[in-house]
Short mmCIF file of C-alpha atoms in Angstrom, two decimals:
data_model
loop_
_atom_site.label_atom_id
_atom_site.label_comp_id
_atom_site.label_asym_id
_atom_site.label_seq_id
_atom_site.Cartn_x
_atom_site.Cartn_y
_atom_site.Cartn_z
CA UNK O 1 -98.51 33.88 5.38
CA UNK O 2 -97.04 30.69 4.10
CA UNK O 3 -93.82 29.56 5.72
CA UNK O 4 -91.19 27.21 4.41
CA UNK O 5 -91.29 23.55 5.33
CA UNK O 6 -93.91 20.83 5.18
CA UNK O 7 -97.60 21.61 5.45
CA UNK O 8 -97.42 24.68 3.32
CA UNK O 9 -99.74 27.49 4.21
CA UNK O 10 -101.65 25.49 6.77
CA UNK O 11 -98.82 24.33 8.95
CA UNK O 12 -98.26 27.77 10.34
CA UNK O 13 -101.40 28.62 12.20
CA UNK O 14 -102.72 26.28 14.85
CA UNK O 15 -106.18 27.70 14.67
CA UNK O 16 -106.67 27.18 10.93
CA UNK O 17 -107.99 23.93 9.51
CA UNK O 18 -106.19 22.47 6.48
CA UNK O 19 -108.41 21.54 3.48
CA UNK O 20 -108.25 17.90 4.52
CA UNK O 21 -109.83 18.79 7.83
CA UNK O 22 -106.72 18.50 9.97
CA UNK O 23 -105.06 20.86 12.34
CA UNK O 24 -101.52 20.39 11.14
CA UNK O 25 -99.94 21.58 14.37
CA UNK O 26 -101.62 18.72 16.19
CA UNK O 27 -100.19 16.29 13.67
CA UNK O 28 -96.76 17.73 14.41
CA UNK O 29 -97.41 17.42 18.14
CA UNK O 30 -98.21 13.75 17.62
CA UNK O 31 -94.89 13.44 15.84
CA UNK O 32 -93.19 14.90 18.89
CA UNK O 33 -94.92 12.21 20.95
CA UNK O 34 -93.85 9.44 18.62
CA UNK O 35 -90.28 10.59 18.98
CA UNK O 36 -90.41 10.29 22.74
CA UNK O 37 -89.40 7.28 24.82
CA UNK O 38 -91.90 4.46 25.00
CA UNK O 39 -94.47 4.25 27.80
CA UNK O 40 -97.18 1.70 28.34
CA UNK O 41 -100.06 0.78 30.58
CA UNK O 42 -101.83 -2.51 31.20
CA UNK O 43 -105.10 -3.02 33.05
CA UNK O 44 -105.37 -6.14 35.19
CA UNK O 45 -108.20 -7.71 37.14
CA UNK O 46 -106.83 -6.35 40.39
CA UNK O 47 -104.97 -3.23 39.34
CA UNK O 48 -103.10 -1.36 36.62
CA UNK O 49 -99.40 -1.05 35.79
CA UNK O 50 -97.77 1.99 34.14
CA UNK O 51 -94.22 1.62 32.87
CA UNK O 52 -91.77 3.81 30.97
CA UNK O 53 -88.20 3.95 29.77
CA UNK O 54 -85.99 6.44 31.50
CA UNK O 55 -83.49 6.90 28.72
CA UNK O 56 -80.59 9.20 29.39
CA UNK O 57 -78.30 10.48 26.64
CA UNK O 58 -75.26 10.32 28.88
CA UNK O 59 -73.87 8.14 31.65
CA UNK O 60 -73.19 11.31 33.58
CA UNK O 61 -76.90 12.03 34.07
CA UNK O 62 -78.36 11.42 37.51
CA UNK O 63 -81.61 9.76 36.43
CA UNK O 64 -82.83 9.34 39.99
CA UNK O 65 -83.83 12.99 39.89
CA UNK O 66 -86.02 12.47 36.84
CA UNK O 67 -89.69 11.66 37.47
CA UNK O 68 -91.61 10.24 34.53
CA UNK O 69 -94.28 8.38 36.44
CA UNK O 70 -96.03 11.01 38.57
CA UNK O 71 -98.74 10.63 41.23
CA UNK O 72 -101.49 13.22 40.87
CA UNK O 73 -103.55 12.36 43.93
CA UNK O 74 -103.74 9.28 46.10
CA UNK O 75 -105.73 7.29 43.54
CA UNK O 76 -104.41 8.50 40.18
CA UNK O 77 -101.01 8.49 38.43
CA UNK O 78 -99.68 9.74 35.07
CA UNK O 79 -96.98 8.65 32.66
CA UNK O 80 -96.14 10.28 29.32
CA UNK O 81 -94.28 10.13 26.05
CA UNK O 82 -93.00 13.29 24.40
CA UNK O 83 -91.69 16.57 25.80
CA UNK O 84 -90.72 16.38 29.46
CA UNK O 85 -91.28 20.05 30.30
CA UNK O 86 -94.84 19.96 28.94
CA UNK O 87 -95.47 16.94 31.17
CA UNK O 88 -94.36 18.77 34.28
CA UNK O 89 -96.74 21.63 33.56
CA UNK O 90 -99.66 19.28 33.02
CA UNK O 91 -98.84 17.32 36.16
CA UNK O 92 -98.88 20.56 38.16
CA UNK O 93 -102.21 21.56 36.62
CA UNK O 94 -103.72 18.11 37.16
CA UNK O 95 -102.66 18.11 40.82
CA UNK O 96 -104.28 21.49 41.29
CA UNK O 97 -107.46 20.27 39.63
CA UNK O 98 -107.54 17.26 41.95
CA UNK O 99 -107.10 19.43 45.02
CA UNK O 100 -109.76 21.88 43.86
CA UNK O 101 -112.16 18.95 43.46
CA UNK O 102 -111.29 17.80 46.97
CA UNK O 103 -112.01 21.24 48.33
CA UNK O 104 -115.56 21.07 47.01
CA UNK O 105 -116.46 17.41 47.44
CA UNK O 106 -114.22 16.19 50.26
CA UNK O 107 -112.90 13.36 48.10
CA UNK O 108 -110.52 12.99 45.16
CA UNK O 109 -111.96 12.96 41.64
CA UNK O 110 -112.85 9.70 39.92
CA UNK O 111 -110.30 8.90 37.20
CA UNK O 112 -112.65 9.67 34.33
CA UNK O 113 -113.51 13.11 35.70
CA UNK O 114 -109.85 14.06 36.10
CA UNK O 115 -109.14 12.77 32.60
CA UNK O 116 -111.91 14.98 31.22
CA UNK O 117 -110.54 18.04 33.02
CA UNK O 118 -106.94 17.46 31.89
CA UNK O 119 -108.11 16.75 28.35
CA UNK O 120 -109.93 20.07 28.51
CA UNK O 121 -106.68 21.80 29.46
CA UNK O 122 -104.91 20.18 26.52
CA UNK O 123 -107.75 21.10 24.17
CA UNK O 124 -107.53 24.76 25.19
CA UNK O 125 -104.03 24.81 23.77
CA UNK O 126 -105.45 23.82 20.36
CA UNK O 127 -108.01 26.57 20.06
CA UNK O 128 -106.29 29.66 21.39
CA UNK O 129 -104.10 32.30 19.83
CA UNK O 130 -100.40 32.41 20.47
CA UNK O 131 -100.11 28.97 22.05
CA UNK O 132 -99.03 25.59 20.77
CA UNK O 133 -100.43 22.16 21.64
CA UNK O 134 -98.78 20.15 24.42
CA UNK O 135 -96.15 17.86 22.91
CA UNK O 136 -97.13 14.82 24.98
CA UNK O 137 -99.57 11.96 25.15
CA UNK O 138 -100.57 10.90 28.63
CA UNK O 139 -101.38 7.49 30.00
CA UNK O 140 -103.49 7.83 33.12
CA UNK O 141 -104.19 5.05 35.58
CA UNK O 142 -106.52 5.38 38.53
CA UNK O 143 -109.01 3.72 40.83
CA UNK O 144 -112.33 5.04 42.08
CA UNK O 145 -115.20 3.39 43.89
CA UNK O 146 -117.62 4.02 41.02
CA UNK O 147 -115.75 2.51 38.06
CA UNK O 148 -112.99 0.54 39.73
CA UNK O 149 -109.59 0.65 38.02
CA UNK O 150 -109.38 2.40 34.62
CA UNK O 151 -106.60 3.24 32.15
CA UNK O 152 -106.90 6.25 29.83
CA UNK O 153 -104.89 7.97 27.12
CA UNK O 154 -105.03 11.68 26.28
CA UNK O 155 -103.53 12.97 23.04
CA UNK O 156 -102.26 16.50 22.23
CA UNK O 157 -105.61 17.24 20.57
CA UNK O 158 -107.41 16.65 23.85
CA UNK O 159 -109.10 13.43 22.69
CA UNK O 160 -109.21 10.79 25.34
CA UNK O 161 -110.28 7.22 25.48
CA UNK O 162 -109.98 4.20 27.74
CA UNK O 163 -107.70 1.27 27.12
CA UNK O 164 -107.29 -2.24 28.42
CA UNK O 165 -103.63 -2.01 27.44
CA UNK O 166 -101.72 0.48 25.33
CA UNK O 167 -98.35 1.93 24.47
CA UNK O 168 -97.26 5.39 23.33
CA UNK O 169 -94.00 6.83 22.06
CA UNK O 170 -91.19 5.57 19.88
CA UNK O 171 -91.91 1.87 19.93
CA UNK O 172 -95.67 2.02 20.22
CA UNK O 173 -96.54 0.04 17.08
CA UNK O 174 -94.44 -2.97 18.01
CA UNK O 175 -95.39 -2.67 21.65
CA UNK O 176 -99.11 -2.59 20.85
CA UNK O 177 -98.78 -5.63 18.60
CA UNK O 178 -96.95 -7.42 21.37
CA UNK O 179 -99.63 -6.41 23.88
CA UNK O 180 -102.43 -7.50 21.59
CA UNK O 181 -100.98 -10.98 21.56
CA UNK O 182 -100.25 -11.11 25.26
CA UNK O 183 -103.26 -9.39 26.75
CA UNK O 184 -106.26 -11.19 28.17
CA UNK O 185 -108.98 -10.08 30.54
CA UNK O 186 -107.82 -12.41 33.29
CA UNK O 187 -104.36 -10.95 33.82
CA UNK O 188 -103.52 -10.34 37.45
CA UNK O 189 -101.45 -7.32 38.50
CA UNK O 190 -98.36 -9.51 38.88
CA UNK O 191 -98.86 -10.89 35.35
CA UNK O 192 -99.41 -7.38 34.05
CA UNK O 193 -96.16 -6.11 35.57
CA UNK O 194 -94.32 -9.05 34.08
CA UNK O 195 -95.92 -8.44 30.67
CA UNK O 196 -95.13 -4.73 30.88
CA UNK O 197 -91.46 -5.47 31.48
CA UNK O 198 -91.36 -7.92 28.59
CA UNK O 199 -93.03 -5.39 26.30
CA UNK O 200 -90.59 -2.66 27.29
CA UNK O 201 -87.69 -4.99 26.75
CA UNK O 202 -88.76 -5.60 23.15
CA UNK O 203 -87.73 -2.20 21.93
CA UNK O 204 -85.24 -1.29 24.64
CA UNK O 205 -81.94 0.18 23.55
CA UNK O 206 -79.22 -0.48 26.07
CA UNK O 207 -79.49 -2.24 29.40
CA UNK O 208 -82.88 -2.43 31.17
CA UNK O 209 -82.21 -1.97 34.87
CA UNK O 210 -84.04 -0.50 37.83
CA UNK O 211 -82.35 2.79 37.00
CA UNK O 212 -83.47 2.95 33.38
CA UNK O 213 -87.18 2.19 33.85
CA UNK O 214 -89.95 3.55 36.09
CA UNK O 215 -93.04 1.65 37.15
CA UNK O 216 -96.22 2.81 38.84
CA UNK O 217 -99.11 0.62 39.98
CA UNK O 218 -102.76 1.04 40.87
CA UNK O 219 -104.06 -1.44 43.43
CA UNK O 220 -107.61 -2.10 44.55
CA UNK O 221 -108.32 -1.46 48.23
CA UNK O 222 -109.94 -4.10 50.41
CA UNK O 223 -113.21 -3.23 52.19
CA UNK O 224 -111.49 -2.76 55.57
CA UNK O 225 -108.90 -0.45 54.02
CA UNK O 226 -111.78 1.77 52.92
CA UNK O 227 -113.07 2.30 56.46
CA UNK O 228 -112.29 5.87 57.49
CA UNK O 229 -110.51 6.12 60.80
CA UNK O 230 -110.58 9.52 62.41
CA UNK O 231 -107.36 11.45 61.95
CA UNK O 232 -106.04 9.03 59.32
CA UNK O 233 -106.06 9.31 55.56
CA UNK O 234 -107.28 6.48 53.37
CA UNK O 235 -104.36 4.45 51.99
CA UNK O 236 -103.31 5.51 48.48
CA UNK O 237 -104.30 3.28 45.59
CA UNK O 238 -101.60 4.57 43.22
CA UNK O 239 -97.93 4.35 44.00
CA UNK O 240 -94.57 4.17 42.26
CA UNK O 241 -92.48 1.05 42.75
CA UNK O 242 -89.19 1.65 44.52
CA UNK O 243 -85.93 0.85 42.73
CA UNK O 244 -85.56 -2.29 44.84
CA UNK O 245 -89.03 -3.51 43.94
CA UNK O 246 -88.30 -2.92 40.25
CA UNK O 247 -85.04 -4.79 40.64
CA UNK O 248 -86.92 -7.76 42.12
CA UNK O 249 -89.39 -7.84 39.25
CA UNK O 250 -86.58 -7.60 36.70
CA UNK O 251 -84.78 -10.55 38.18
CA UNK O 252 -87.87 -12.78 37.78
CA UNK R 1 -132.53 34.07 60.96
CA UNK R 2 -135.56 35.06 63.06
CA UNK R 3 -137.42 36.76 60.21
CA UNK R 4 -139.28 33.90 58.55
CA UNK R 5 -139.10 31.13 61.16
CA UNK R 6 -139.08 27.40 60.57
CA UNK R 7 -137.32 24.27 61.82
CA UNK R 8 -136.00 20.96 60.51
CA UNK R 9 -135.06 17.72 62.27
CA UNK R 10 -133.46 14.50 60.92
CA UNK R 11 -132.99 11.16 62.66
CA UNK R 12 -131.22 7.86 62.09
CA UNK R 13 -133.09 4.58 62.39
CA UNK R 14 -132.44 0.94 61.57
CA UNK R 15 -131.45 0.99 57.90
CA UNK R 16 -133.57 4.10 57.42
CA UNK R 17 -133.44 7.85 57.95
CA UNK R 18 -136.15 10.38 58.58
CA UNK R 19 -136.24 14.11 57.94
CA UNK R 20 -139.07 16.45 58.87
CA UNK R 21 -139.89 20.13 58.85
CA UNK R 22 -142.67 22.51 59.77
CA UNK R 23 -144.60 24.40 57.10
CA UNK R 24 -144.63 27.96 58.46
CA UNK R 25 -143.42 31.02 56.63
CA UNK R 26 -143.88 34.26 58.49
CA UNK R 27 -142.84 37.86 58.63
CA UNK R 28 -141.72 37.99 62.23
CA UNK R 29 -144.91 37.62 64.26
CA UNK R 30 -147.26 37.58 61.27
CA UNK R 31 -147.84 34.19 59.74
CA UNK R 32 -147.90 34.39 55.94
CA UNK R 33 -147.93 30.85 54.56
CA UNK R 34 -148.73 27.42 55.99
CA UNK R 35 -147.47 25.46 52.97
CA UNK R 36 -143.78 26.48 52.92
CA UNK R 37 -141.99 23.15 52.69
CA UNK R 38 -138.33 23.30 53.65
CA UNK R 39 -137.22 19.75 52.79
CA UNK R 40 -136.24 18.88 49.22
CA UNK R 41 -135.13 15.68 47.47
CA UNK R 42 -131.83 15.26 45.65
CA UNK R 43 -132.97 11.77 44.62
CA UNK R 44 -135.17 9.16 46.21
CA UNK R 45 -132.45 8.21 48.72
CA UNK R 46 -131.18 11.68 49.67
CA UNK R 47 -133.13 14.61 51.10
CA UNK R 48 -132.04 17.89 52.64
CA UNK R 49 -133.74 20.58 54.74
CA UNK R 50 -133.05 24.33 54.64
CA UNK R 51 -134.38 26.23 57.65
CA UNK R 52 -133.68 29.94 57.91
CA UNK R 53 -134.17 32.98 55.70
CA UNK R 54 -136.79 32.09 53.10
CA UNK R 55 -135.16 33.91 50.17
CA UNK R 56 -131.96 31.96 50.82
CA UNK R 57 -134.00 28.73 50.97
CA UNK R 58 -135.03 29.29 47.36
CA UNK R 59 -131.62 30.48 46.19
CA UNK R 60 -129.70 27.63 47.80
CA UNK R 61 -132.21 25.07 46.61
CA UNK R 62 -131.83 26.22 42.99
CA UNK R 63 -128.05 26.51 43.26
CA UNK R 64 -127.76 23.00 44.68
CA UNK R 65 -130.05 21.66 41.99
CA UNK R 66 -127.69 23.15 39.39
CA UNK R 67 -124.59 21.72 41.07
CA UNK R 68 -126.11 18.25 41.53
CA UNK R 69 -127.37 18.12 37.94
CA UNK R 70 -123.88 19.02 36.66
CA UNK R 71 -122.38 16.38 38.94
CA UNK R 72 -124.87 13.75 37.77
CA UNK R 73 -124.12 14.47 34.10
CA UNK R 74 -120.35 14.67 34.49
CA UNK R 75 -119.80 11.75 36.82
CA UNK R 76 -122.59 9.62 35.40
CA UNK R 77 -123.66 8.57 38.87
CA UNK R 78 -125.81 9.78 41.73
CA UNK R 79 -124.15 11.89 44.39
CA UNK R 80 -123.68 10.21 47.79
CA UNK R 81 -124.93 11.78 51.04
CA UNK R 82 -121.40 12.44 52.28
CA UNK R 83 -120.28 14.05 49.01
CA UNK R 84 -123.47 16.13 48.87
CA UNK R 85 -122.80 17.33 52.40
CA UNK R 86 -119.34 18.49 51.38
CA UNK R 87 -120.81 20.19 48.33
CA UNK R 88 -123.28 22.14 50.51
CA UNK R 89 -120.48 22.97 52.94
CA UNK R 90 -118.15 24.38 50.28
CA UNK R 91 -121.06 26.29 48.72
CA UNK R 92 -121.76 27.95 52.06
CA UNK R 93 -118.10 28.72 52.76
CA UNK R 94 -117.78 30.47 49.41
CA UNK R 95 -119.98 33.14 51.02
CA UNK R 96 -117.92 33.23 54.18
CA UNK R 97 -118.09 37.00 54.62
CA UNK R 98 -121.67 37.46 53.46
CA UNK R 99 -123.30 34.12 54.24
CA UNK R 100 -126.56 32.44 53.41
CA UNK R 101 -128.74 32.56 56.53
CA UNK R 102 -129.47 28.84 56.42
CA UNK R 103 -128.42 25.91 58.60
CA UNK R 104 -128.83 22.91 56.28
CA UNK R 105 -129.70 19.39 57.42
CA UNK R 106 -128.92 16.43 55.14
CA UNK R 107 -130.39 12.93 55.45
CA UNK R 108 -129.86 9.98 53.13
CA UNK R 109 -129.09 6.32 52.58
CA UNK R 110 -125.85 5.65 50.68
CA UNK R 111 -126.20 3.05 47.89
CA UNK R 112 -124.56 -0.31 48.68
CA UNK R 113 -121.35 -0.92 46.69
CA UNK R 114 -118.94 -3.83 46.40
CA UNK R 115 -116.63 -2.27 48.93
CA UNK R 116 -119.42 -1.24 51.30
CA UNK R 117 -122.32 -3.66 50.98
CA UNK R 118 -124.10 -2.42 54.13
CA UNK R 119 -123.55 1.32 54.39
CA UNK R 120 -124.78 3.11 57.48
CA UNK R 121 -127.68 5.59 57.16
CA UNK R 122 -126.35 9.13 57.02
CA UNK R 123 -127.39 12.46 58.51
CA UNK R 124 -125.42 15.67 58.78
CA UNK R 125 -125.91 19.31 59.60
CA UNK R 126 -123.82 22.45 59.35
CA UNK R 127 -123.73 26.06 60.41
CA UNK R 128 -124.28 29.02 58.12
CA UNK R 129 -120.70 28.92 56.87
CA UNK R 130 -120.47 25.19 56.29
CA UNK R 131 -118.95 23.59 59.39
CA UNK R 132 -120.06 19.97 59.07
CA UNK R 133 -121.26 17.78 61.95
CA UNK R 134 -122.11 14.13 61.33
CA UNK R 135 -124.09 13.00 64.35
CA UNK R 136 -124.94 9.36 64.94
CA UNK R 137 -128.41 10.01 66.31
CA UNK R 138 -130.26 13.16 65.24
CA UNK R 139 -129.67 16.58 63.69
CA UNK R 140 -131.72 19.72 64.40
CA UNK R 141 -131.84 23.26 63.04
CA UNK R 142 -134.11 26.32 62.91
CA UNK R 143 -135.88 28.64 65.33
CA UNK R 144 -137.06 25.68 67.46
CA UNK R 145 -133.60 24.06 67.50
CA UNK R 146 -133.14 24.30 71.26
CA UNK R 147 -136.53 22.69 71.88
CA UNK R 148 -135.84 20.05 69.23
CA UNK R 149 -132.60 19.14 71.02
CA UNK R 150 -134.52 18.62 74.23
CA UNK R 151 -137.29 16.42 72.88
CA UNK R 152 -135.02 14.44 70.57
CA UNK R 153 -132.58 13.71 73.36
CA UNK R 154 -135.46 12.37 75.38
CA UNK R 155 -137.27 10.35 72.73
CA UNK R 156 -134.53 9.02 70.43
CA UNK R 157 -133.07 5.58 70.79
CA UNK R 158 -130.90 3.57 68.38
CA UNK R 159 -132.18 1.07 65.80
CA UNK R 160 -135.76 2.27 65.50
CA UNK R 161 -137.73 0.59 62.72
CA UNK R 162 -139.22 2.92 60.06
CA UNK R 163 -142.68 2.97 61.64
CA UNK R 164 -141.28 3.65 65.12
CA UNK R 165 -138.85 6.24 63.74
CA UNK R 166 -141.84 7.99 62.18
CA UNK R 167 -143.59 8.22 65.53
CA UNK R 168 -140.44 9.41 67.28
CA UNK R 169 -139.52 12.11 64.78
CA UNK R 170 -143.14 13.29 64.51
CA UNK R 171 -143.54 13.70 68.28
CA UNK R 172 -140.13 15.38 68.44
CA UNK R 173 -141.06 17.93 65.79
CA UNK R 174 -144.64 18.59 66.92
CA UNK R 175 -143.87 19.12 70.59
CA UNK R 176 -140.80 21.25 69.91
CA UNK R 177 -142.47 23.61 67.42
CA UNK R 178 -145.50 23.98 69.72
CA UNK R 179 -143.16 25.73 72.16
CA UNK R 180 -141.79 28.05 69.46
CA UNK R 181 -143.73 31.05 68.20
CA UNK R 182 -142.00 31.19 64.84
CA UNK R 183 -142.27 27.48 63.88
CA UNK R 184 -145.28 25.30 63.29
CA UNK R 185 -148.43 25.85 61.18
CA UNK R 186 -148.24 22.30 59.83
CA UNK R 187 -145.55 19.63 59.45
CA UNK R 188 -144.25 17.15 56.85
CA UNK R 189 -142.23 13.99 57.55
CA UNK R 190 -140.24 11.88 55.07
CA UNK R 191 -139.14 8.35 56.01
CA UNK R 192 -136.45 7.02 53.66
CA UNK R 193 -135.84 3.28 53.41
CA UNK R 194 -134.00 1.17 50.86
CA UNK R 195 -137.16 0.48 48.83
CA UNK R 196 -139.20 3.65 49.20
CA UNK R 197 -139.80 7.06 50.70
CA UNK R 198 -142.99 7.62 52.66
CA UNK R 199 -144.03 11.24 53.01
CA UNK R 200 -146.71 12.11 55.52
CA UNK R 201 -148.28 15.43 56.44
CA UNK R 202 -148.95 15.67 60.16
CA UNK R 203 -152.06 17.03 61.80
CA UNK R 204 -150.49 19.83 63.79
CA UNK R 205 -151.67 22.70 65.93
CA UNK R 206 -152.32 25.62 63.55
CA UNK R 207 -151.71 28.30 66.11
#
C-alpha cells in the first residue's frame, strides 16, 4: 500500500527497509527530534552538565510544572529533545529498569548498562508491528565507580554512543560547532556549566532566565562520601540545579 | 538439608580471606563420595561455598555461573563480592515458596579502586531464602554449623596473617566436622590473598 506524501511506498511501514537501506520511519523520527528544543551535555574532569531550553508557547504557561531534565536513579539523569510525552514514558521505563537492577544487585546500574537497556527499549519500537519509534533523542549523564562520569546519546533507532560534549534538537548543528571550538579535556564542572549556558544562549529565542532553562549536573563523590553508614543512603551523584542556583550561574 | 550432609566455613584475616569445606556426600547415614567439593570460584579473588542438598549445589552453581558470565560480558568488569552476594540473595528469594536447600557462604577480596584504595576483605552468608548477613569475623553453614560456631568463636582473632588464618580455619573445620556424623570425609581450604589463592587439601579423619 503506498500512501501519499514523501517516502513513497516505503514511508508507510516501519518494519520495511527502503531500497537505500533505511527505515524511513526512523528518519522521520529524527526529524521530530530536530524540531524539538535544543538540549546539550558537556563532560568535565569532575562531572557532567546537562542543559535544555524550556520553551513555552505562551506566557500563561506555568513552566515550573514541566520537567525536562529528569533523574532516573541517584547516579543517572536524562534530558531530551523531541516529543515530551514519549520522554515521560521512557523516563518511567528507565526508572523501573534501574529499580529492577537494584533489586537483583543491591546497587544502581552503571550508566552504560542503563543506556544499553533503554536503547533496547527504543529499538523494540523499531522492529515491532503496530508501533512507531520514540520521537526523542536522549542525552544521558551518569557516574559509576567503574567508568567514572560518562555522557551518552540514544537516538530513536536505538543506537547509542558516548560523547565528550554534544547537542541535540533544533540548534544542534550550530551548538555542536560552538562546542567543538570551546571544548577541551581539562574543563572543570564550573567551566562546563558556563560553556553550556553560552552554547544555549547562541540559539536562544527570547529571554534566557532561570525559568526558561533547566540544568542537571553529575558530580563525583569523594572517598568519604562513598563510605556506607548504616541506615543512610549514599549521597546522589546526579541532581537538578534549583532555580536560584541557575539564576546565580546566569548572572556570572 | 540433612540428606547429603556437608559444611562450609569462611573467615576474615589481615588483607586475606579463607573459605573451607568438607568433602563428604552421603545418603543420610551412608557415605557415598569423599570428593564432593562444595566451594567454587567466581574468579581468583571471589569464592563461594554451597552446603546443603547436593542437587541444589549443582543447580545453583550452574545458574550462578550463567548469571556471572552475563554480568561479566554486559558490564565489562568482574563482579564484586558485595554485588555477588546480592545476586545470590535475589536468586534464592525468587524461589521464596519452594526454596533451594542451600545456605551459601561467600568470601572474597574486593579489587582496590580510586575511591576505595584499601577495601576490607569480605565474607557473607545467607539463609535458604536469601537473608544476607555480613559478619566481620567468620561465617558458617551446613550440618556442622553449630559445632563450627563453637570452635570458630574460640579460635578466631582479628588480623591473622594468611598462614595463621590457614591454621585457624583448618582446625575450626576439622574439629567441628569430627563431631558431626554427616560432615567430614576429607577437607579443602582456600586462602585468598591479593596476589594468589592457595588451595590445600587437609589430612582429615575418614570416618
